[in-house]
Structure formats: C-alpha cells, structure tokens
Coordinates of C-alpha atoms in Angstrom, one line a residue:
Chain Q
X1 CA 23.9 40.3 -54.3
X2 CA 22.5 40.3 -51.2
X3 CA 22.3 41.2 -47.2
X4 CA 20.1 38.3 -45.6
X5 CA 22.6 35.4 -47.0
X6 CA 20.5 32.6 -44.8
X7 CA 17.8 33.3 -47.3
X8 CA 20.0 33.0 -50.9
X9 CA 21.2 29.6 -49.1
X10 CA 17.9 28.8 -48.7
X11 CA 16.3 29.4 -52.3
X12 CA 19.1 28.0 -54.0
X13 CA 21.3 31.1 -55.6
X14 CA 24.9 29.5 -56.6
X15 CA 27.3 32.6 -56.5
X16 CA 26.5 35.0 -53.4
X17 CA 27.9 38.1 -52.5
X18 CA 27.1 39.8 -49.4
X19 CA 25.7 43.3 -49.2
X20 CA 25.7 45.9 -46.7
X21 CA 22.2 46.3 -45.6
X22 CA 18.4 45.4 -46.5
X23 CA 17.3 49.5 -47.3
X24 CA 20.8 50.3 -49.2
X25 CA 22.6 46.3 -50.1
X26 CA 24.9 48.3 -52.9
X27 CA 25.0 51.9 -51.0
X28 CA 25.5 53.3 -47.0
X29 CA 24.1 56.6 -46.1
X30 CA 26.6 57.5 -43.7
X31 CA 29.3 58.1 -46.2
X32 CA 29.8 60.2 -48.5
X33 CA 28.9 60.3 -51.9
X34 CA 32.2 59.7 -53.5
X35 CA 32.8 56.5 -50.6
X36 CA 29.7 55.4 -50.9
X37 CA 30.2 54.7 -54.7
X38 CA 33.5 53.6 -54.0
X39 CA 31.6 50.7 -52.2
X40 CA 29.4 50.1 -54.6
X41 CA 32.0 49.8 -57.3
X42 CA 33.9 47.3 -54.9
X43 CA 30.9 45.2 -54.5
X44 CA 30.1 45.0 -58.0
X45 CA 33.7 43.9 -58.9
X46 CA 33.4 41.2 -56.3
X47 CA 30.2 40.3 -57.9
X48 CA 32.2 40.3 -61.7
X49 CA 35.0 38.1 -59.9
X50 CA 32.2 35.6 -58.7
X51 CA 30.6 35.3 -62.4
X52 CA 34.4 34.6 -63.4
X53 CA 34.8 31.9 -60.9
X54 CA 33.7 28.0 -61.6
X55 CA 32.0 26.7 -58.6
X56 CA 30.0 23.3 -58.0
X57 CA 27.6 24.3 -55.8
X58 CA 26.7 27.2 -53.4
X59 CA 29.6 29.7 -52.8
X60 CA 29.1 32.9 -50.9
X61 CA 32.3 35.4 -52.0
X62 CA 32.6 37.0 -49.0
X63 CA 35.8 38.6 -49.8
Chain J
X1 CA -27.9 6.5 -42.6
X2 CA -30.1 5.0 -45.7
X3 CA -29.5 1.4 -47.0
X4 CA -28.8 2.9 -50.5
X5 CA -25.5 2.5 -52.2
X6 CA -24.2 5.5 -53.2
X7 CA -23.4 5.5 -56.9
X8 CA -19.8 6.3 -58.3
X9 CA -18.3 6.7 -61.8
X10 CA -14.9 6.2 -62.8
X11 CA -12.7 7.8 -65.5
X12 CA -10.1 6.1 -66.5
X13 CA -7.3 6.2 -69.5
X14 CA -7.2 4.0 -72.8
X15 CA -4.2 2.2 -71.6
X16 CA -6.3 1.2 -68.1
X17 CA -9.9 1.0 -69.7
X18 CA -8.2 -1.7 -71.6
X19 CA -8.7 -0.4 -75.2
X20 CA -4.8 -0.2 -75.9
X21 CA -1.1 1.5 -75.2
X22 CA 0.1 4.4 -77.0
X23 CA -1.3 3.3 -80.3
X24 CA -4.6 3.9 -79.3
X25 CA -3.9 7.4 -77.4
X26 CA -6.1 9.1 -80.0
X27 CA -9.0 7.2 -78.6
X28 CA -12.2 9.3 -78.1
X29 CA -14.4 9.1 -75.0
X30 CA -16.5 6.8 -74.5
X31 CA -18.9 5.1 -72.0
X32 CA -19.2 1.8 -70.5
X33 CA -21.4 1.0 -67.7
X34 CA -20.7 -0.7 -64.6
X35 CA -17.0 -1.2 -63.6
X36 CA -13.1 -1.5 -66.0
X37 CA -9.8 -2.9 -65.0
X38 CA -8.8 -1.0 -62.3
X39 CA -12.8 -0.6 -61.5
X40 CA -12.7 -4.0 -59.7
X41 CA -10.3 -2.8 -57.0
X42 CA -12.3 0.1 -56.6
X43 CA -15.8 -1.8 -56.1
X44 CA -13.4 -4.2 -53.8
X45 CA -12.8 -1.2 -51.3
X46 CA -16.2 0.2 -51.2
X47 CA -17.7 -3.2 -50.8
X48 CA -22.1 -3.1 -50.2
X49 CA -21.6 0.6 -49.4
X50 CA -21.3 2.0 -52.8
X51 CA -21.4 0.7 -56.5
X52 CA -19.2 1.7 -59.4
X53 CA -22.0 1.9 -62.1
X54 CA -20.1 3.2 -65.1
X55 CA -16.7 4.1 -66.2
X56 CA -16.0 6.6 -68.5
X57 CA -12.4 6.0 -71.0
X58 CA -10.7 8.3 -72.5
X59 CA -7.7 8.3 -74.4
X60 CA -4.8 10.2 -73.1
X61 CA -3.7 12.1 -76.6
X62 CA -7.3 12.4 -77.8
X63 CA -8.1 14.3 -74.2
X64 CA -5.3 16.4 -74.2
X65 CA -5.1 17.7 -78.1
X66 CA -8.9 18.2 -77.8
X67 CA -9.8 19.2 -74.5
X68 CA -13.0 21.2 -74.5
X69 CA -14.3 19.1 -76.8
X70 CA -13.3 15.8 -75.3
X71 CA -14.4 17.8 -71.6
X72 CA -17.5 18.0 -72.6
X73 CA -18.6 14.8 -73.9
X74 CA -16.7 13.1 -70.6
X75 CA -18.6 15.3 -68.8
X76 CA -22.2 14.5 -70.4
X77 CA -21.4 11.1 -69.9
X78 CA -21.1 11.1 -66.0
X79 CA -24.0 13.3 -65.5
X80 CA -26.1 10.8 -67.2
X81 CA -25.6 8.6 -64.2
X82 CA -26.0 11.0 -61.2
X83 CA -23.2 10.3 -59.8
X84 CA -23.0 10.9 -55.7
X85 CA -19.2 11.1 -56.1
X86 CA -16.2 10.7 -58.9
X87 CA -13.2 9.2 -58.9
X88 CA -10.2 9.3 -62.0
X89 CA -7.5 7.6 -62.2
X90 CA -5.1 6.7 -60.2
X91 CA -3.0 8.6 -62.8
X92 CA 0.8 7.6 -60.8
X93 CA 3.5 9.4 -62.4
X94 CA 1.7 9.5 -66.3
X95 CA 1.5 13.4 -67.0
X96 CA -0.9 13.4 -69.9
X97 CA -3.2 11.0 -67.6
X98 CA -2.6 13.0 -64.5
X99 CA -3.9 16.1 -66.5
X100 CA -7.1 14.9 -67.7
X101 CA -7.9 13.2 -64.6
X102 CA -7.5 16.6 -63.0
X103 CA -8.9 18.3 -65.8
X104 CA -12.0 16.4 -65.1
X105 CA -12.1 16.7 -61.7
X106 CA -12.5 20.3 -62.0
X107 CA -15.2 19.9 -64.7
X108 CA -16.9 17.5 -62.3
X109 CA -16.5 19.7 -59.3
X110 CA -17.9 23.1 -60.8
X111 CA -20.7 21.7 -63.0
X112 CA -22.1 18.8 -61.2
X113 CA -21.0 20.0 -57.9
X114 CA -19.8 16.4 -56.5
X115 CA -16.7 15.5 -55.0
X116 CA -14.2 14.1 -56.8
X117 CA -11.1 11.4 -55.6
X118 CA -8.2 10.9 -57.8
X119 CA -4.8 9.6 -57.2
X120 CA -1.3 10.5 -58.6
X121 CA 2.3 10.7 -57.4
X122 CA 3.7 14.2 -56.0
X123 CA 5.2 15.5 -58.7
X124 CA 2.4 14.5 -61.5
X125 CA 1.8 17.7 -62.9
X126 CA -2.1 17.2 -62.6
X127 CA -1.1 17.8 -58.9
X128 CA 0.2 21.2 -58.9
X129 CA -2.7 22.1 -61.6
X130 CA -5.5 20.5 -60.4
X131 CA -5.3 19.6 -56.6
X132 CA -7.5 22.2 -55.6
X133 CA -10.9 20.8 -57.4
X134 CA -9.7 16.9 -56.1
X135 CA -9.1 15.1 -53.2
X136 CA -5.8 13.5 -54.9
X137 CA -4.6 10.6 -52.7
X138 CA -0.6 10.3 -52.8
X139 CA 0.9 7.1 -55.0
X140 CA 4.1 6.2 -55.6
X141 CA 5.5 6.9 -58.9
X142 CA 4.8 3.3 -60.4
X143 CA 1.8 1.6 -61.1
X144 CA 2.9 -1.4 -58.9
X145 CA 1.3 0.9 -56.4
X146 CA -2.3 0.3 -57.3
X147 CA -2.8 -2.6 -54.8
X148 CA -1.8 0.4 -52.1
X149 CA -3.6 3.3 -53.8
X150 CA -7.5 2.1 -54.6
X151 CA -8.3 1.0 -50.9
X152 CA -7.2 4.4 -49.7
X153 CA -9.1 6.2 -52.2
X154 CA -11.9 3.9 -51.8
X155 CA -12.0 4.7 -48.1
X156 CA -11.9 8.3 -48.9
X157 CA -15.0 8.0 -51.3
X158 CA -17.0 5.9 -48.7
X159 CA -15.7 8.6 -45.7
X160 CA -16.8 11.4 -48.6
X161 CA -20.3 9.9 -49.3
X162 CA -20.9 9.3 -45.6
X163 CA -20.7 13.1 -45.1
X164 CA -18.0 12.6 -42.7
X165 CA -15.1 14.7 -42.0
X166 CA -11.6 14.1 -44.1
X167 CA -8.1 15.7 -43.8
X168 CA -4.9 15.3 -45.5
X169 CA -3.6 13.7 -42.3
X170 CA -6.0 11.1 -42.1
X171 CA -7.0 10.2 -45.6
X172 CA -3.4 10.5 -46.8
X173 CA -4.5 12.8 -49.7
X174 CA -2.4 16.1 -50.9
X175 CA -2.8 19.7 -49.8
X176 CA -5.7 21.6 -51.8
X177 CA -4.1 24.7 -51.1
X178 CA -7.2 25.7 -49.4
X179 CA -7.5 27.1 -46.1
X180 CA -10.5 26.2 -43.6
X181 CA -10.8 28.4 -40.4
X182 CA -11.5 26.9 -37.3
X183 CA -11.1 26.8 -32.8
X184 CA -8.0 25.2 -31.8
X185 CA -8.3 25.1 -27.7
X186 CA -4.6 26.8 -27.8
X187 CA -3.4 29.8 -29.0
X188 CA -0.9 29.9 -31.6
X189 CA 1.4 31.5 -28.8
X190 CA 0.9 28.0 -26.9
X191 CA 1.3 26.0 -29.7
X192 CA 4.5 28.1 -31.3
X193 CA 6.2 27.9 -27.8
X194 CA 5.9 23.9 -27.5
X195 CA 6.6 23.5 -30.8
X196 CA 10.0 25.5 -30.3
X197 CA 10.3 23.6 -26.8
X198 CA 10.1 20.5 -28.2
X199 CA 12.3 21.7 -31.3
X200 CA 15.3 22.7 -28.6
X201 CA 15.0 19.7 -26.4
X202 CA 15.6 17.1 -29.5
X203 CA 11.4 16.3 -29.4
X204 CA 9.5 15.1 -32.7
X205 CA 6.9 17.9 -33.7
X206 CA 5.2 19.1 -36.5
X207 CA 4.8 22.2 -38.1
X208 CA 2.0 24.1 -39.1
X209 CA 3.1 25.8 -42.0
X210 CA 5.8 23.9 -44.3
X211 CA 8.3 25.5 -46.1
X212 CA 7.5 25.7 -50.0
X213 CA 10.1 23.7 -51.9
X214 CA 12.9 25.6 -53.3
X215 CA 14.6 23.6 -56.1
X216 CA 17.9 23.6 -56.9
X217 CA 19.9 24.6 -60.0
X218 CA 23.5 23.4 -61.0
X219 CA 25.6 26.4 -61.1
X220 CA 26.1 27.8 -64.7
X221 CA 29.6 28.1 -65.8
X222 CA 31.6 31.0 -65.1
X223 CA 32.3 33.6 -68.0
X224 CA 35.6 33.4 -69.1
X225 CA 36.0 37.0 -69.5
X226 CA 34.1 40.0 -68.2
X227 CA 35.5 42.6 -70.4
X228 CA 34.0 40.7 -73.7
X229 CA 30.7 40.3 -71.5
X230 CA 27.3 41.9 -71.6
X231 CA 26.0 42.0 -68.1
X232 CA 22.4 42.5 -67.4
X233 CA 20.4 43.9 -64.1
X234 CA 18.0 42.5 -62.4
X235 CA 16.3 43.1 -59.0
X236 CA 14.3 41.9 -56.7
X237 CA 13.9 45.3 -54.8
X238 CA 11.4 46.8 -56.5
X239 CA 13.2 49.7 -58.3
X240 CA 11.4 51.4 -61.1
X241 CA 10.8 54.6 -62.8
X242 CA 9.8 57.2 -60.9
X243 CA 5.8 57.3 -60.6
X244 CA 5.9 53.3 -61.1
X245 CA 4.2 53.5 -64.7
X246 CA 3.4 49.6 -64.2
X247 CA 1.5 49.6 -60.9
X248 CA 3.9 46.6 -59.7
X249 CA 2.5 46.0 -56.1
X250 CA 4.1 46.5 -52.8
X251 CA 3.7 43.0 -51.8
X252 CA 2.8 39.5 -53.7
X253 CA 3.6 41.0 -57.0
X254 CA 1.2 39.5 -59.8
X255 CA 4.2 41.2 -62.8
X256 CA 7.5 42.6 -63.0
X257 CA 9.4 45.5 -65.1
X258 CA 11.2 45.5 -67.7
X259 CA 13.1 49.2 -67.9
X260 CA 15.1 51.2 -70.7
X261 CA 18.4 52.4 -69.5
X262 CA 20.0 53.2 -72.5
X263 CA 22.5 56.6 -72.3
X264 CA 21.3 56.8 -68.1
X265 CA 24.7 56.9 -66.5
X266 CA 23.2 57.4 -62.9
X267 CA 19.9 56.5 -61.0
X268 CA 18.3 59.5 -59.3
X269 CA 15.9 61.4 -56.5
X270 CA 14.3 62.6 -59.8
X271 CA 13.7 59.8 -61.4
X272 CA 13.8 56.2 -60.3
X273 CA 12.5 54.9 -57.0
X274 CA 11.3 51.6 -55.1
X275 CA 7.8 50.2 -55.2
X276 CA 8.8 47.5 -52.9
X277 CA 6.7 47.6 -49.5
X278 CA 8.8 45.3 -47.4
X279 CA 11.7 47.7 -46.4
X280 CA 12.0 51.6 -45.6
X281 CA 12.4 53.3 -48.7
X282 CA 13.8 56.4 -48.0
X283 CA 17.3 55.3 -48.7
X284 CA 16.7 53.6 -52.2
X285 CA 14.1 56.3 -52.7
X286 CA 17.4 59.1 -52.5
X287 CA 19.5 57.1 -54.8
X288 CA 18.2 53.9 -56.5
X289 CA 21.8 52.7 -57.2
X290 CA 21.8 52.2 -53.4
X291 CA 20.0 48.7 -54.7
X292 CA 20.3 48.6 -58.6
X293 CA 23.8 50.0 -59.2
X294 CA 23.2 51.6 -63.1
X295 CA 26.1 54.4 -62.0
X296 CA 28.9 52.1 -61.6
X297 CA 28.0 49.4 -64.2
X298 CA 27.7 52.5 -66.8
X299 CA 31.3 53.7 -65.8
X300 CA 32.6 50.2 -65.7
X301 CA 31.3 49.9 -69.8
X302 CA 32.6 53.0 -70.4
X303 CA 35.9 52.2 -69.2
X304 CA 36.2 48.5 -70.4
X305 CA 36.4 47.0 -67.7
X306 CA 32.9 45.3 -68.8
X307 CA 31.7 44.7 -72.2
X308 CA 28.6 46.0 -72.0
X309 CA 25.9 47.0 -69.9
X310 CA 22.1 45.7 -71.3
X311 CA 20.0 48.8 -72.2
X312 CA 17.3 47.2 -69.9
X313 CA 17.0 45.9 -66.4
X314 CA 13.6 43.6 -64.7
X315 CA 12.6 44.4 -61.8
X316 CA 10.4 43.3 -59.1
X317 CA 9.2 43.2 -55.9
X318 CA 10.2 39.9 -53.9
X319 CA 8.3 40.8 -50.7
X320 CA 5.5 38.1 -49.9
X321 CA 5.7 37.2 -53.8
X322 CA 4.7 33.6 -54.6
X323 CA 7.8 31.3 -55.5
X324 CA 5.9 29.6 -58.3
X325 CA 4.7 33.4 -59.5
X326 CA 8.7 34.1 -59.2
X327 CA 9.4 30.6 -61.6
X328 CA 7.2 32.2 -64.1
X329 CA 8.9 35.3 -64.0
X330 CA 12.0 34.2 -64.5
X331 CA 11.6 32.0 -67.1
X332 CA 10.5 34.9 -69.2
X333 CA 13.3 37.2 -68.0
X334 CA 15.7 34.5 -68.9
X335 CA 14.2 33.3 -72.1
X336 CA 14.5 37.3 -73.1
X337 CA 18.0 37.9 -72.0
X338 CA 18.9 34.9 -74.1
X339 CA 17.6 36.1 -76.8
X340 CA 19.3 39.4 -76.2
X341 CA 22.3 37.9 -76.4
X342 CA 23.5 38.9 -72.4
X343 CA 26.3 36.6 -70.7
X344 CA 25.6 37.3 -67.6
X345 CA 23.3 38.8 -65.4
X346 CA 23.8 40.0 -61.7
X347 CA 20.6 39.9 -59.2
X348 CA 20.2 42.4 -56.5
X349 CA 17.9 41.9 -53.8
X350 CA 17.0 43.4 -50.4

C-alpha cells in the first residue's frame, strides 16, 4: 500500500494499492475521525481483495 | 621509466593450476614459481614489461572451508616474492573461485598494500563481496572467455604498474563502489540540462548515477481465503513505539523493528509515532494508523472478517535506505513470519 505508485512499479511490488498521501497513505486529516477510518478500513479491504486475487505480474488495484 | 620488469604473482584455482577438478577441491595452497595454465596468457599480455614470477594454487573447497588458515599461508606465499602487483583468477561465473580470488584480493590489498587485478562475470558473488579491494575486469559467464579477459587485465596491470591513471570506462573493469572527487569544467547544472536535452531530443547520453538494480519476484499466490488468514504488518514508514526504544535512524537505516501489538486495538498520540525523516510527521505523529493501520485490522479480527491479526509488526525507515541493506532485512522478516505461521502480510509505505 502505497502513494508514489511509479516507485512500487519500479522496485518490483506485485499487488499495489494506491494510497492517499505520502504523510497519512491509510488516513486524511481533513475528515473526520469516524470518515477518516472509514477510509482506512476501505483501503485495507481493497488491500485483502488484492491478497485474494491471482495475478502474473504487476497489478496496481486501483479500485 | 626504469628498464626493470615489474614482478607479478598469480593466484589461481586447483582446477586452473592444473592439479585436478572437483576431486582435488580439498587441495591446500601451494607455491610454484614462475607462470601456470592460464599464466601463459597473462605473461603473453604483459610481454618485456612485466614477469609473472610465481603462481600461487589453491584449491577451491580447501580455501573456502578453511579460510583464515588457507588466507594466511596464500598470503605468506606472495609476500615472499614482493610482488609490484597481483592478479587472481579470472574466476568467470565459478562462485567458490570468485570468493577466494576476492578474498585474496583484499588480503593482498590491506597487508601488502599492492594492487590487485582479478576478473569474474557480473553476477559472480566475489563481485558484490569483494570489488572494492580489486580492480575486477568484466568476463562473460564462460571460461571460453579467457582469450578476451587476460589481455584486458594484462593491460590493466601494465597501466597499474606504470602509475598511470585507470577508470572503469577505459579499462573495462567493475564499479568499486568508491567515490573519487574531482574538477569537471561544467557544473552539474550544465551537464544535467544537456543530459535532459539530449534525453528529449532522442540523443544517446550517459548517466552519471545508474539506477541500482531492482530484481524481480514472481507474484506469490493469492490466499484463498482471508477470514482463515493471519495477516501481518509491515512498514516502511518508520512507525514505532513512542520514544523509538531502538534508535532506528531517520535516514539509511542500518536495522528495523520488530513491535508487540498484542491486545492494542488502536495506535495513538500517546504512544506510537514515526522515526522516519523523509516526510512531515505531524500527521502520522497524531495517529500512527494514518500509516500502519493496527485500528482497523484489530476490528476486522475481531469481527471475522480476518483470521487473525499477528501480535507483531517490523518496521522501518525506507528513506535513503540501501536496497541491498533492505534484501537483508527482509529476508529475516520473511524467514520469521514463516516461521510464525502468517499467510499474508500487507506493506505500508510512504
């Protein structure tokens, strides 16, 4: 799980999920608490659904 | 420059020093003087300049089951003969061979403080070991390459003994790894700009800096089912307990973490923050599961929708950390989550 995909591409990670930003990939400040961990839990279950998937080479779930 | 020839020994394996193959790998160092097998191709190269006046074999086993011991009796053996400059191998793609020739090299290089010139192929693991203490010339991966390799290292030992100036570029030998300031009549602003010029217009250049080489890995297969899985964290972004009990540095981390978070159901101001240096950590510094997200993974166990979470997460810091320190890293982490029976393992970085 990360924010700068270009540099997961580059050192080889197979299953990628984008993040929201460098300081806070799994969080955003501007929300509230309660969204903010709603986002997080999101992100986490796309990350679950990426472990769960077969791929054959680099994927980046970006939805 | 003095009529002299400049006097070279050479180091060489059992199965080139022409005792024997594998069978004889237990062979113990020994001493011959003037020039072995490939010895003659070597004396070829230097022709009246220099002279090979002993060889020193060694068999590849023996050296590496026994290295001080074999180290030092290799060793006494070339400082009998004053040697203005060493050469091993060329080693090719053999990894025993490629070890001791380095291994030697660096014995050479720190006690009898003369250069050394080896050869191997790139991915020789006496390269990535030993290429610092050796000027290793670059071989193919087969010893069909020998009528290629000795003249260039020849013609680095007579450059070498001359005194004269030698680069990787023009003596076709790998990186040391070592860097040598000096004037270059542009600035790097000049030289970036042109390089990025040429780089837009479709123009050959060359790069200062290469990129290291990242290697690939096949993709693991997926997990067939999350809910029967026990899912490990691990980060890159430097989150640890609060205070940091493991000094890991801000930048080029020399260690990682490895963090109890057994019955923690939420990462807070009070008690976990970043170490990393490489991003402003005022946000992860509020609420670590901004980057390591503990809360949600504990309520996902809780709830089933996982199996379990692992009572411990690694962490690092990634910023400016060396890829091969990374490698080492992770083969520990992995080795230990293996162990610890995890399925899966999700990475977080920043």
């Amino acid at each position: 799980m990360c924010t700068v995909v270009p540099i997961s591409l580059t050192v080889g990670a197979n299953r990628i999920v984008p993040t929201v930003a460098i300081p806070y990939p799994l969080g955003n400040p501007q929300k509230t608490p309660a969204e903010e961990k709603e986002l997080r839990r999101a992100l986490v279950r796309r990350a679950l659904r990426a472990l769960e998937t077969e791929v054959h080479g680099q994927v980046v779930f970006d939805k | 420059m003095s009529t002299e020839k400049f006097k070279v020994v050479h180091y060489l394996n059992q199965f080139y020093g022409g005792i024997g193959g594998e069978d004889k790998a237990d062979y113990q160092p020994e001493e011959r003087l003037g020039l072995v097998g490939p010895g003659q191709a070597l004396q070829a190269g230097l022709g009246e300049r220099g002279e090979v006046v002993a060889t020193v074999i060694c068999g590849d086993s023996y050296f590496n089951e026994n290295v001080e011991t074999a180290l030092s009796a290799i060793l006494a053996m070339i400082a009998k003969h004053n040697p203005d400059i060493v050469v091993t191998g060329p080693a090719f793609n053999a990894g025993r061979y490629g070890v001791a020739c380095g291994a030697v090299a660096k014995a050479v290089a720190e006690n009898l403080k003369v250069p050394v010139v080896s050869g191997m192929y790139l991915e020789n693991p006496g390269v990535e070991m030993y290429r610092k203490y050796a000027y290793i010339v670059e071989t193919s991966n087969s010893a069909a390459d020998m009528r290629k390799a000795m003249p260039k290292m020849a013609k680095l030992v007579i450059d070498l003994a001359a005194g004269l100036e030698v680069s990787p570029a023009t003596h076709g030998y790998l990186l040391q790894g070592l860097r040598k300031n000096y004037f270059h009549s542009e600035s790097g602003a000049k030289r970036a700009v042109s390089m990025l010029v040429s780089k837009m217009s479709g123009q050959p250049f060359t790069t200062e800096y290469p990129m290291p080489h990242f290697d690939r890995v096949a993709p693991n297969m997926p997990i067939a089912d999350v809910r029967q899985a026990k899912i490990a964290l691990v980060t890159s972004g430097g989150i640890v307990p609060k205070g940091n009990p493991d000094h890991i540095e801000s930048s080029s981390a020399s260690k990682y973490g490895k963090y109890d978070i057994a019955g923690i159901t939420d990462l807070t101001v009070e008690t976990f923050a970043t170490a990393h240096g490489g991003y402003d950590p005022v946000y992860a510094n509020q609420d670590a599961d901004r980057v390591l997200p503990v809360d949600v993974l504990f309520e996902m166990a809780a709830q089933g929708e996982i199996g379990s979470l692992h009572r411990y997460f690694y962490s690092t810091v990634g910023n400016g950390t060396a890829v091969a320190k990374a490698v080492t890293f992770a083969k520990k982490i992995a080795q230990e989550l293996l162990d610890d029976g995890v399925n899966a393992v999700i990475l977080t970085s920043t």
